DNA sequence: TATGGATGCTTAAACGATTAAGCGCGACCC
DNA sequence: GGGTCGCGCTTAATCGTTTAAGCATCCATA
């Protein structure tokens, strides 16, 4: 009843060439001692037969599945494609497959997702944690991608520095009053970004922070942010902590007849797919996901290859923060001279 | 040198209880003949020890890995999160894991990605093909999600019907001249959507199609679409074939001082994450990804469970097209009476 | 009282790979 | 010339699970 695997296996190659399975295995893996001539013969014959090693057999023997898990808080997050793509690429290059698991927002589902991956025998996993959750002990090496201020973080973009880049850019354009727009004040990432912006303000500049989530809890989802009013109050720059909020700000301002970047500037974070496409295209800060993924995966792979089991499962990397890159596009421009000096006196 | 798996295995449970491994296996799987009392004893002891069956051992014996592959043309496509989430959910519910593979846009990479999955021993895969590519024979069951007009398609949203919904909606609002905006005229999906729109036009309505890709090839990426000009020509509705193009259209029109929906209407496709968030929120058509994923996965699982190997690898499902749902938001409204009658004479 | 079958368990053989250990054999060294 | 070593291969054990087959035991039926 067992469905036969279609392809040939080691023993078929072995009997077909009149050698032992062990020799074939050694020849293909290049590990044992086999003569050059035989290696060549075995390899070509294996290729001819289209031999594909059985991961199951290998996994059973070696105790390694060759698969990494990727746990995401919510795949619907638009940042996900880049992360997944980068992780998949890095893992693939390192010879690993990637098993995905979505924790669908809630924390118990995150634990469940981790368990599912462990049951599937992943050799390690990359976790992008939900808000400030603590990773309950998984029985395999774990790399965490969140932000440097998260305890146990392995590697992440330097969100704080990204915030400073934004602040410096806006300062250079002459903006004095900056409205920071975030959607989740519990997110470590967003707090770091906002902190970076505030830390980068020059003397004579001030900022205020608008948490959209709070606004929505009070007045319902999809509500107006009231940015036109803010502009009238003297804010000339709207620094969103994610491109989604930036897009929201941009379209709301446009709808209200406020011109971007002539009247006010709008900036975002993450350089999501639509950022270059909207009009005006969005000035934002990009994470170097490829580098982050590569560091996370190679830290994970290094730990997996140390056969001596360390005490902790959390993996650490040498480089903990990867710089973010400012992408200047059309949505940011020189600050319009303040008209309402009464508001400026608030400084 | 072989790293020991941490948890207990069948034989540890067996010796610990003084029974044979086979009995333990039978008790846990409920397959053979074991007395009720012993089953209970074994199960509780296994749970106590935190026994987790080894997928590797099971896979080797049964020839099934319990893993499905998901091949995507380009994870960076913003539609991906929904597909991945839905597939992961459906697969998870059916007891399968999901291994992802990105073909990164190009066709040879798609073949490579498929091979990688086959090498990892997936039991089947879901493929969202790149444009009009033919799937080169994979040696496992394959479900294709594209559009009903693609040969070999397993299940997909009814893009044609979605187009008709849009057309009917715009017709009901009194629009006469509709500009269809697509980005890729080789995409089966986009062609079906455009075809559906055209087929749904009422007498007295006309449409024109603008392929952004062509425009970009001529004038460079990120170029203006010239929609304001089109609006002046008498087009009152802009029906984009994806929300990304809709967003592009919406922001360009707003930037040019054209009000949406007061002056013109904009519609999209797919109900992507930003659609409800932009101002005005986007009228669009949503695919029922959960249903599509469930159909695809269950067709795949059914085929996997038929141990008799059928000749073809392409899986078919009973329901081939899943209706799309019109989501009416703020970006579409009544057509403004035509001012340039000269243009209207073109009818 | 035999006989047949159901019951509850064990034995053992796979699945396909890896890898330590062993075994001739020729070369080399002192 | 005897001991040692390296080479090139084989033998055999092992990973953890599933499952067909076998073997007592006991109950029911003739």
XYZ file of C-alpha atoms (C1' of nucleotides) in Angstrom:
754
model
C 0.000 0.000 0.000
C 2.969 2.263 0.369
C 3.081 4.511 -2.668
C 6.451 3.977 -4.272
C 8.530 7.032 -4.781
C 8.854 7.487 -8.487
C 12.564 8.136 -8.894
C 15.479 5.801 -8.438
C 17.132 5.448 -5.058
C 20.688 4.828 -4.009
C 20.355 1.086 -4.079
C 19.025 1.063 -7.628
C 22.032 3.045 -8.766
C 24.286 0.770 -6.758
C 23.011 -2.524 -8.116
C 22.849 -1.081 -11.590
C 26.558 -0.243 -11.414
C 27.562 -3.258 -9.379
C 28.785 -1.314 -6.373
C 27.477 -0.879 -2.849
C 25.011 1.742 -1.694
C 27.590 3.205 0.626
C 29.937 3.882 -2.242
C 27.213 5.595 -4.194
C 26.346 7.699 -1.197
C 29.993 8.609 -0.700
C 30.516 9.386 -4.344
C 27.548 11.706 -4.497
C 28.261 13.475 -1.259
C 32.032 13.554 -1.797
C 32.620 12.440 1.749
C 34.197 9.019 1.938
C 37.066 7.665 -0.128
C 36.085 6.806 -3.649
C 38.305 6.812 -6.735
C 37.932 9.693 -9.141
C 36.929 7.408 -11.974
C 34.170 5.753 -9.988
C 32.905 9.051 -8.676
C 32.554 10.278 -12.207
C 30.820 7.115 -13.316
C 28.389 7.159 -10.424
C 27.597 10.833 -10.774
C 26.880 10.649 -14.456
C 24.764 7.581 -14.035
C 22.830 9.199 -11.218
C 22.248 12.293 -13.316
C 21.154 10.149 -16.225
C 18.596 8.370 -14.082
C 17.440 11.676 -12.682
C 18.258 10.657 -9.144
C 16.810 12.883 -6.454
C 17.837 12.066 -2.890
C 14.960 11.368 -0.544
C 14.761 14.083 2.048
C 12.813 11.741 4.265
C 15.551 9.133 4.360
C 18.210 11.735 4.834
C 16.259 13.534 7.519
C 15.628 10.350 9.422
C 19.278 9.435 9.427
C 20.834 12.821 10.011
C 18.188 14.256 12.268
C 18.003 17.346 10.064
C 15.067 18.225 7.911
C 16.729 20.956 5.899
C 13.720 23.151 6.482
C 13.385 26.442 8.326
C 10.131 27.803 9.669
C 8.953 31.347 9.159
C 6.473 32.639 11.691
C 4.673 35.831 10.827
C 2.280 37.754 13.044
C -0.112 38.335 10.204
C 0.630 37.556 6.613
C -1.850 40.215 5.598
C 0.636 42.815 6.782
C 1.902 44.408 3.582
C 5.451 44.197 4.801
C 5.245 40.457 4.653
C 6.010 39.882 0.985
C 9.423 41.450 1.295
C 10.287 39.540 4.417
C 9.095 36.255 3.012
C 10.854 36.807 -0.264
C 14.111 37.735 1.405
C 13.982 34.858 3.871
C 13.056 32.406 1.169
C 15.916 33.621 -0.977
C 18.477 33.466 1.794
C 17.282 30.077 3.003
C 17.200 28.729 -0.488
C 20.767 29.875 -1.075
C 21.789 28.097 2.111
C 20.084 24.920 0.947
C 17.042 25.192 3.159
C 13.353 25.177 2.421
C 10.933 27.530 4.128
C 7.761 26.440 5.839
C 5.374 29.277 6.600
C 3.106 29.692 9.563
C 0.725 32.523 10.164
C -0.198 33.400 13.693
C -3.174 35.407 12.466
C -2.779 38.219 14.844
C -3.381 36.513 18.119
C -0.814 35.309 20.560
C -2.038 31.806 21.296
C -2.093 31.196 17.558
C 1.530 32.239 17.511
C 2.403 29.533 20.013
C 0.337 27.062 18.036
C 2.050 28.037 14.832
C 5.433 27.513 16.452
C 4.338 24.096 17.666
C 3.136 23.113 14.224
C 6.540 23.972 12.847
C 8.325 22.037 15.565
C 6.156 19.022 14.859
C 7.082 19.239 11.233
C 10.685 18.980 12.342
C 12.084 22.311 11.219
C 15.756 22.765 12.012
C 15.238 26.323 13.129
C 12.918 29.224 12.708
C 12.705 32.891 11.981
C 10.066 34.670 13.992
C 8.686 38.116 13.395
C 6.887 38.486 16.681
C 3.529 40.011 17.316
C 3.984 43.271 19.159
C 5.726 42.693 22.409
C 5.208 38.969 22.751
C 7.742 36.720 24.375
C 8.592 33.649 22.368
C 7.633 30.591 24.360
C 10.463 28.126 24.283
C 10.604 26.329 21.010
C 12.838 23.293 20.941
C 14.944 24.521 18.060
C 17.135 27.528 17.313
C 15.133 30.700 16.839
C 16.055 33.975 15.170
C 13.884 36.952 15.998
C 13.445 39.891 13.666
C 11.811 42.825 15.346
C 13.816 45.812 16.457
C 17.020 46.329 18.379
C 15.215 47.424 21.521
C 13.331 44.138 21.777
C 14.992 41.778 24.256
C 16.135 38.644 22.490
C 16.140 40.272 19.094
C 18.563 38.709 16.656
C 18.754 41.214 13.847
C 16.563 43.993 12.542
C 16.567 47.211 10.632
C 17.808 50.164 12.620
C 14.440 51.774 12.968
C 15.756 54.435 15.298
C 18.354 55.517 12.774
C 15.665 55.452 10.087
C 13.683 57.879 12.176
C 16.699 60.135 12.473
C 17.116 60.085 8.703
C 13.568 61.252 8.273
C 14.010 63.975 10.869
C 17.238 65.181 9.267
C 15.627 65.223 5.847
C 12.670 67.236 7.060
C 14.910 69.564 9.048
C 16.977 70.175 5.931
C 13.834 71.173 4.094
C 13.042 73.736 6.753
C 10.141 72.030 8.454
C 9.545 73.114 12.033
C 6.375 71.341 13.115
C 6.133 67.651 12.457
C 3.176 65.386 13.016
C 4.184 61.788 13.583
C 1.476 59.338 12.558
C 1.562 55.800 13.922
C -1.076 53.160 14.183
C 0.044 51.049 17.091
C 1.659 52.519 20.136
C 2.552 49.092 21.534
C 4.710 48.179 18.570
C 8.393 48.202 19.401
C 9.156 48.999 15.804
C 6.912 52.027 15.673
C 8.129 53.315 19.002
C 11.714 53.088 17.832
C 10.928 54.898 14.636
C 9.076 57.648 16.453
C 11.867 57.885 19.010
C 14.398 58.259 16.237
C 12.434 61.035 14.631
C 12.091 62.917 17.907
C 15.758 62.455 18.684
C 16.691 63.839 15.292
C 14.781 67.080 15.597
C 16.884 70.226 15.499
C 16.466 73.051 18.006
C 13.428 75.048 17.030
C 11.520 72.035 15.791
C 8.698 70.289 17.577
C 6.677 67.175 17.013
C 3.381 65.699 18.054
C 2.295 62.094 17.711
C -1.055 60.874 16.443
C -1.932 57.244 17.110
C -4.473 56.186 14.560
C -5.477 53.090 16.474
C -6.629 55.184 19.394
C -8.552 57.413 17.031
C -10.270 54.432 15.477
C -11.207 52.966 18.804
C -12.963 56.197 19.655
C -14.612 57.108 16.393
C -14.653 53.941 14.316
C -12.471 52.505 11.593
C -11.775 54.427 8.421
C -12.347 57.702 10.165
C -10.790 60.962 9.063
C -7.514 61.750 10.709
C -8.248 65.457 10.602
C -4.962 66.279 8.948
C -6.233 69.366 7.148
C -6.954 70.840 10.531
C -3.443 69.941 11.651
C -2.031 71.634 8.568
C -3.968 74.743 9.410
C -2.488 74.589 12.878
C 0.934 74.924 11.330
C 2.179 71.382 10.803
C 4.022 71.277 7.509
C 5.330 67.728 7.631
C 3.500 64.477 8.263
C 5.850 61.679 9.121
C 3.984 58.379 9.102
C 5.548 55.398 10.816
C 4.498 53.112 7.979
C 3.733 53.631 4.333
C 0.187 52.520 4.851
C -0.406 55.431 7.200
C 1.510 57.691 4.848
C -0.780 56.685 2.022
C -3.757 57.352 4.188
C -2.408 60.767 5.081
C -1.474 61.601 1.515
C -4.861 60.800 0.043
C -6.752 62.495 2.849
C -4.739 65.681 2.378
C -5.199 65.587 -1.369
C -8.910 65.061 -0.971
C -9.098 68.114 1.238
C -7.423 70.177 -1.407
C -4.060 70.399 0.279
C -1.261 69.962 -2.186
C 1.637 67.612 -1.527
C 4.468 68.572 -1.495
C 3.682 72.215 -2.271
C 1.703 72.823 0.919
C 2.868 70.022 3.190
C 5.274 67.107 3.046
C 4.429 63.465 3.738
C 6.910 60.708 4.494
C 6.546 57.039 5.248
C 8.467 53.944 6.265
C 9.219 50.632 4.528
C 9.075 51.541 0.843
C 6.123 49.299 0.182
C 5.089 48.353 -3.291
C 2.826 51.289 -3.949
C 5.179 53.965 -2.674
C 6.843 54.730 -6.000
C 3.552 54.437 -7.863
C 1.333 56.949 -6.128
C 1.303 60.592 -7.150
C 3.261 62.251 -5.723
C 5.551 59.292 -5.157
C 6.339 58.739 -1.525
C 9.500 59.726 0.295
C 10.200 56.865 2.644
C 12.841 54.818 4.409
C 13.681 51.363 3.186
C 14.802 48.401 5.232
C 17.516 46.296 3.740
C 15.538 43.104 3.995
C 17.954 41.060 1.941
C 20.768 41.774 4.355
C 18.585 41.241 7.393
C 17.314 37.950 6.052
C 20.786 36.804 5.199
C 22.089 37.609 8.659
C 19.147 35.928 10.338
C 19.361 32.823 8.210
C 23.111 32.477 8.452
C 23.026 32.926 12.225
C 20.410 30.221 12.324
C 22.340 27.912 10.040
C 25.529 28.449 12.025
C 23.770 27.461 15.201
C 22.217 24.429 13.542
C 25.626 23.298 12.369
C 27.175 23.541 15.808
C 26.311 20.059 16.926
C 26.988 20.930 20.538
C 23.617 22.038 21.805
C 23.845 25.381 23.509
C 21.658 26.121 26.456
C 19.449 28.773 24.869
C 17.506 28.555 21.653
C 17.687 32.251 20.845
C 20.262 32.890 18.195
C 22.446 35.966 18.164
C 24.192 37.645 15.267
C 27.199 39.913 15.116
C 25.369 42.647 13.308
C 22.271 43.434 15.214
C 21.046 46.506 13.396
C 21.068 47.043 9.686
C 20.930 50.660 8.510
C 17.838 51.925 6.779
C 18.081 53.922 3.614
C 16.282 57.180 2.971
C 14.499 57.186 -0.379
C 13.710 60.758 -1.364
C 10.859 61.044 -3.793
C 8.267 63.671 -4.567
C 6.085 63.763 -1.477
C 8.569 65.811 0.524
C 9.640 69.308 -0.347
C 10.684 72.623 1.162
C 8.508 73.817 4.004
C 6.046 76.543 3.162
C 6.718 79.621 5.260
C 4.408 79.595 8.255
C 1.352 81.787 7.837
C -0.072 81.390 11.248
C 2.619 82.862 13.410
C 0.271 82.614 16.362
C 0.700 78.881 16.201
C 4.439 79.104 15.937
C 4.583 80.874 19.241
C 3.789 77.581 20.896
C 7.461 76.821 20.654
C 27.657 12.561 15.539
C 23.999 12.281 14.748
C 22.174 14.867 16.799
C 19.610 13.001 18.844
C 16.093 14.163 18.499
C 15.109 15.587 21.841
C 11.722 14.031 22.460
C 10.774 10.456 23.156
C 10.070 8.054 20.327
C 7.732 5.136 19.965
C 10.224 2.652 21.291
C 10.867 4.625 24.438
C 7.169 4.654 25.170
C 6.974 0.973 24.331
C 9.781 -0.197 26.617
C 8.610 2.135 29.328
C 5.194 0.473 29.308
C 6.472 -3.018 28.582
C 4.688 -3.368 25.256
C 5.894 -3.475 21.662
C 6.404 -0.498 19.386
C 3.780 -1.781 17.014
C 1.179 -1.705 19.731
C 2.072 1.831 20.644
C 1.848 2.869 17.029
C -1.508 1.147 16.675
C -2.820 2.642 19.871
C -1.880 6.157 18.845
C -3.130 5.883 15.304
C -6.191 3.854 16.227
C -5.574 1.460 13.417
C -4.769 -2.061 14.587
C -6.438 -4.102 17.304
C -5.600 -2.846 20.749
C -7.735 -3.119 23.887
C -9.471 0.016 25.058
C -7.658 -0.033 28.374
C -4.232 -0.251 26.781
C -5.046 2.459 24.269
C -5.943 4.775 27.079
C -2.810 3.896 29.005
C -0.543 4.413 26.026
C -2.153 7.672 24.995
C -1.931 9.222 28.396
C 1.646 8.119 28.825
C 2.563 9.502 25.419
C 0.930 12.809 26.232
C 2.718 12.891 29.553
C 6.062 12.404 27.890
C 5.200 15.012 25.302
C 5.585 12.586 22.470
C 5.755 14.152 19.010
C 5.855 11.728 16.096
C 8.825 12.103 13.825
C 7.719 13.351 10.454
C 10.911 12.026 8.968
C 10.293 8.477 10.078
C 6.690 8.627 9.051
C 7.487 10.200 5.707
C 10.087 7.578 4.974
C 7.728 4.772 5.740
C 4.551 6.126 4.178
C 6.089 7.976 1.265
C 4.115 11.072 2.253
C 5.709 14.198 3.628
C 2.533 15.930 4.714
C 3.732 19.085 3.058
C 2.317 21.048 0.150
C 4.306 23.463 -1.970
C 3.131 26.932 -2.890
C 4.684 28.420 -5.993
C 4.184 32.116 -6.537
C 5.262 34.120 -9.539
C 6.544 36.937 -7.414
C 5.964 37.216 -3.719
C 6.330 40.967 -4.013
C 2.972 41.032 -5.746
C 0.659 42.608 -3.189
C -1.970 39.978 -3.842
C 0.330 37.391 -2.371
C -0.395 37.819 1.314
C -4.018 36.893 0.879
C -3.244 33.880 -1.243
C -0.553 32.653 1.094
C -2.675 33.196 4.136
C -5.647 31.404 2.641
C -3.588 28.485 1.372
C -1.743 28.171 4.630
C -4.997 28.160 6.527
C -6.644 25.575 4.306
C -3.573 23.362 4.258
C -3.134 23.648 7.965
C -6.731 22.618 8.524
C -6.138 19.587 6.320
C -3.062 18.673 8.333
C -0.519 19.838 5.816
C 2.393 22.226 6.064
C 3.155 24.759 3.357
C 6.539 25.206 1.788
C 6.910 28.393 -0.215
C 8.858 28.967 -3.374
C 9.203 32.213 -5.205
C 9.859 32.139 -8.895
C 10.954 35.768 -8.785
C 9.283 36.767 -11.966
C 11.156 34.733 -14.478
C 10.071 31.508 -16.033
C 13.178 29.399 -15.630
C 13.126 30.292 -11.954
C 9.602 28.963 -11.833
C 10.764 25.592 -13.111
C 13.619 25.680 -10.648
C 11.285 26.527 -7.805
C 9.067 23.614 -8.736
C 12.069 21.311 -8.778
C 13.193 22.514 -5.385
C 9.794 21.642 -4.004
C 9.813 18.234 -5.636
C 13.225 17.558 -4.165
C 11.900 18.419 -0.762
C 9.310 15.751 -1.285
C 6.105 17.763 -1.247
C 2.986 15.682 -1.705
C 1.451 18.199 -4.050
C 1.600 21.833 -4.974
C -0.450 24.891 -5.606
C 0.888 27.011 -8.427
C -0.060 30.548 -9.246
C 1.575 30.699 -12.656
C 3.499 33.523 -14.166
C 1.464 35.018 -16.981
C 0.774 32.412 -19.597
C 3.383 29.854 -18.660
C 2.825 26.173 -19.071
C 3.681 24.147 -16.015
C 6.474 21.773 -16.876
C 5.611 18.360 -15.609
C 6.133 18.111 -11.910
C 6.087 14.609 -10.501
C 3.323 15.294 -8.028
C -0.262 16.501 -8.125
C -0.559 20.151 -9.056
C -3.387 22.613 -8.564
C -3.273 25.768 -10.649
C -4.892 29.006 -9.565
C -5.057 31.511 -12.375
C -8.268 32.145 -14.230
C -10.919 29.994 -15.816
C -9.709 30.715 -19.337
C -6.260 29.286 -18.620
C -5.960 25.719 -19.887
C -5.266 23.385 -16.995
C -6.634 25.794 -14.440
C -7.974 24.117 -11.312
C -9.903 26.848 -9.583
C -9.888 30.625 -9.613
C -11.964 33.665 -9.006
C -14.434 34.409 -11.762
C -12.578 37.420 -13.070
C -14.907 37.790 -16.030
C -17.932 38.013 -13.767
C -16.013 40.461 -11.584
C -15.573 42.634 -14.638
C -19.276 42.473 -15.352
C -20.028 43.525 -11.792
C -17.880 46.595 -12.243
C -19.482 47.405 -15.571
C -22.958 47.008 -14.144
C -22.084 49.191 -11.188
C -20.713 51.955 -13.405
C -23.616 51.652 -15.812
C -26.020 52.040 -12.911
C -24.250 55.244 -11.947
C -24.787 56.618 -15.429
C -21.234 56.427 -16.737
C -20.947 56.279 -20.511
C -17.230 56.389 -21.247
C -15.016 54.064 -19.340
C -11.258 53.888 -19.382
C -9.949 50.457 -18.499
C -6.465 50.575 -16.978
C -4.339 47.441 -16.970
C -0.670 46.926 -16.561
C -0.027 43.695 -18.368
C -1.821 42.733 -21.526
C -0.425 39.200 -21.477
C -1.986 38.358 -18.138
C -4.893 35.962 -18.471
C -6.392 37.398 -15.343
C -6.319 40.976 -16.568
C -7.653 40.018 -19.968
C -10.569 38.203 -18.384
C -11.330 41.145 -16.164
C -11.193 43.573 -19.060
C -13.295 41.225 -21.183
C -15.880 41.039 -18.438
C -16.077 44.801 -18.202
C -16.494 45.197 -21.930
C -19.102 42.474 -22.066
C -21.041 44.168 -19.305
C -21.338 47.545 -20.985
C -24.841 48.693 -21.778
C -25.825 50.088 -25.144
C -24.612 53.660 -25.364
C -21.478 52.995 -23.350
C -17.986 52.683 -24.727
C -14.629 51.738 -23.325
C -10.994 52.188 -24.154
C -8.097 50.276 -22.650
C -4.835 51.758 -21.440
C -1.966 49.360 -20.863
C 0.402 50.962 -18.410
C 3.221 48.571 -19.187
C 3.301 49.733 -22.774
C 3.303 53.336 -21.633
C 6.196 52.695 -19.313
C 8.211 50.949 -21.960
C 7.915 54.020 -24.127
C 8.312 56.800 -21.638
C 9.930 55.253 -18.591
C 8.642 53.931 -15.303
C 6.603 56.078 -12.969
C 5.383 58.215 -15.820
C 2.122 60.097 -15.789
C -0.780 58.177 -17.223
C -2.324 61.367 -18.552
C -5.658 60.680 -16.918
C -6.596 64.319 -16.525
C -6.469 64.605 -20.282
C -8.657 61.523 -20.577
C -11.126 63.056 -18.168
C -11.259 66.171 -20.309
C -11.967 63.941 -23.270
C -15.124 62.778 -21.559
C -14.152 59.669 -19.624
C -15.976 59.716 -16.330
C -14.972 56.309 -15.007
C -11.560 54.751 -14.627
C -11.752 51.018 -14.115
C -8.362 49.693 -13.137
C -7.713 45.975 -13.459
C -5.897 45.925 -10.136
C -6.014 48.050 -7.027
C -2.423 49.095 -7.552
C -3.341 50.733 -10.827
C -6.462 52.133 -9.241
C -4.387 53.727 -6.540
C -2.088 55.142 -9.135
C -5.042 56.559 -11.041
C -6.699 57.915 -7.935
C -3.656 59.796 -6.688
C -2.773 61.129 -10.119
C -6.274 62.470 -10.616
C -6.334 64.031 -7.170
C -2.962 65.619 -7.760
C -4.264 67.171 -10.943
C -7.128 68.695 -9.046
C -9.789 66.313 -10.282
C -12.093 65.268 -7.497
C -13.009 61.651 -6.912
C -15.852 60.706 -6.932
C -17.395 64.136 -7.646
C -15.765 64.557 -11.061
C -14.835 61.027 -12.019
C -15.110 57.544 -10.528
C -12.262 55.105 -9.950
C -12.604 51.370 -9.365
C -10.116 48.614 -8.785
C -9.811 44.865 -8.363
C -8.723 42.624 -5.472
C -9.553 44.711 -2.412
C -5.957 44.990 -1.356
C -4.966 46.135 2.066
C -4.910 49.838 1.350
C -8.208 49.985 -0.509
C -10.381 50.795 2.494
C -7.771 53.141 3.923
C -7.195 55.641 1.136
C -9.386 58.700 0.777
C -11.756 58.273 -0.913
C -11.838 54.585 -0.095
C -11.722 52.420 -3.160
C -14.640 50.683 -4.812
C -13.291 47.319 -5.860
C -14.047 43.656 -6.423
C -12.905 41.067 -3.964
C -11.851 37.498 -4.652
C -13.030 34.907 -2.179
C -9.557 33.595 -1.507
C -10.593 31.430 1.398
C -12.990 29.485 -0.744
C -10.552 29.272 -3.633
C -7.789 28.038 -1.371
C -10.029 25.503 0.248
C -11.141 24.114 -3.102
C -7.595 23.970 -4.399
C -6.218 22.311 -1.299
C -9.009 19.798 -0.952
C -8.748 18.848 -4.625
C -5.059 18.349 -4.066
C -5.548 16.334 -0.902
C -8.195 14.179 -2.556
C -5.830 13.351 -5.338
C -3.007 12.619 -2.933
C -5.207 10.223 -1.012
C -6.167 8.260 -4.103
C -3.263 5.882 -4.017
C -3.916 4.821 -7.588
C -1.681 7.122 -9.578
C -3.626 8.833 -12.319
C -1.945 9.612 -15.575
C -1.941 13.407 -15.310
C -0.643 15.522 -12.487
C -3.024 18.406 -13.019
C -5.791 18.311 -10.472
C -9.343 19.314 -11.291
C -12.051 20.577 -8.989
C -15.812 20.561 -9.297
C -16.133 24.274 -8.819
C -13.850 25.977 -11.239
C -14.856 29.600 -10.795
C -15.631 31.300 -7.536
C -17.734 34.462 -7.756
C -16.149 37.801 -6.976
C -17.880 40.267 -4.738
C -18.357 43.930 -5.547
C -17.316 46.181 -2.683
C -18.833 49.606 -3.146
C -16.967 52.343 -1.340
C -16.486 56.041 -1.890
C -14.392 56.249 -5.040
C -17.331 55.609 -7.346
C -20.342 57.878 -7.671
C -22.890 59.176 -10.142
C -21.468 60.278 -13.467
C -21.127 63.992 -13.962
C -23.179 65.132 -16.942
C -20.911 65.371 -19.987
C -19.740 68.904 -20.695
C -17.871 68.260 -23.898
C -20.617 67.052 -26.157
C -18.188 67.158 -29.005
C -16.435 64.215 -27.510
C -19.619 62.381 -26.851
C -20.409 62.353 -30.533
C -17.776 59.703 -30.929
C -20.404 57.256 -29.836
C -15.280 -32.068 22.958
C -13.346 -30.475 18.844
C -13.239 -26.476 15.555
C -13.577 -22.018 13.897
C -12.982 -17.442 14.408
C -12.356 -13.242 16.771
C -9.227 -10.809 19.945
C -4.895 -8.671 21.573
C -0.582 -8.571 21.224
C 4.400 -9.416 19.166
C 7.730 -10.185 15.493
C 9.937 -8.530 11.732
C 10.468 -6.361 7.499
C 10.393 -2.600 5.179
C 11.090 2.875 3.655
C 16.170 5.442 1.862
C 19.739 7.559 3.452
C 24.340 8.070 6.289
C 28.471 6.511 8.386
C 31.510 3.934 11.543
C 34.056 -0.109 11.122
C 36.219 -3.714 8.643
C 38.812 -5.988 5.081
C 42.061 -7.120 1.396
C 45.890 -5.414 -1.005
C 49.804 -3.059 -2.531
C 53.403 0.319 -1.319
C 56.612 2.032 1.672
C 59.890 2.343 5.480
C 63.453 0.900 8.454
C 61.464 -8.991 5.086
C 58.042 -7.908 8.481
C 55.326 -4.277 10.119
C 52.632 -0.238 9.092
C 49.931 2.621 6.637
C 46.747 4.336 3.061
C 43.568 3.316 -0.424
C 39.093 1.808 -2.225
C 35.616 -0.517 -1.431
C 31.967 -3.394 1.370
C 29.358 -4.719 5.426
C 26.188 -3.635 8.596
C 23.921 -0.813 11.866
C 21.017 2.945 12.540
C 17.410 6.828 12.396
C 11.531 6.239 13.798
C 7.663 4.879 11.856
C 4.113 1.744 9.649
C 2.002 -2.566 8.706
C 1.595 -7.308 7.070
C 1.951 -11.596 9.176
C 2.158 -14.673 13.012
C 0.917 -16.588 17.434
C -1.287 -17.538 21.508
C -5.657 -17.276 24.072
C -10.486 -17.590 24.692
C -15.279 -17.874 23.490
C -18.917 -19.687 20.791
C -20.893 -23.052 18.080
C -21.750 -27.680 16.339
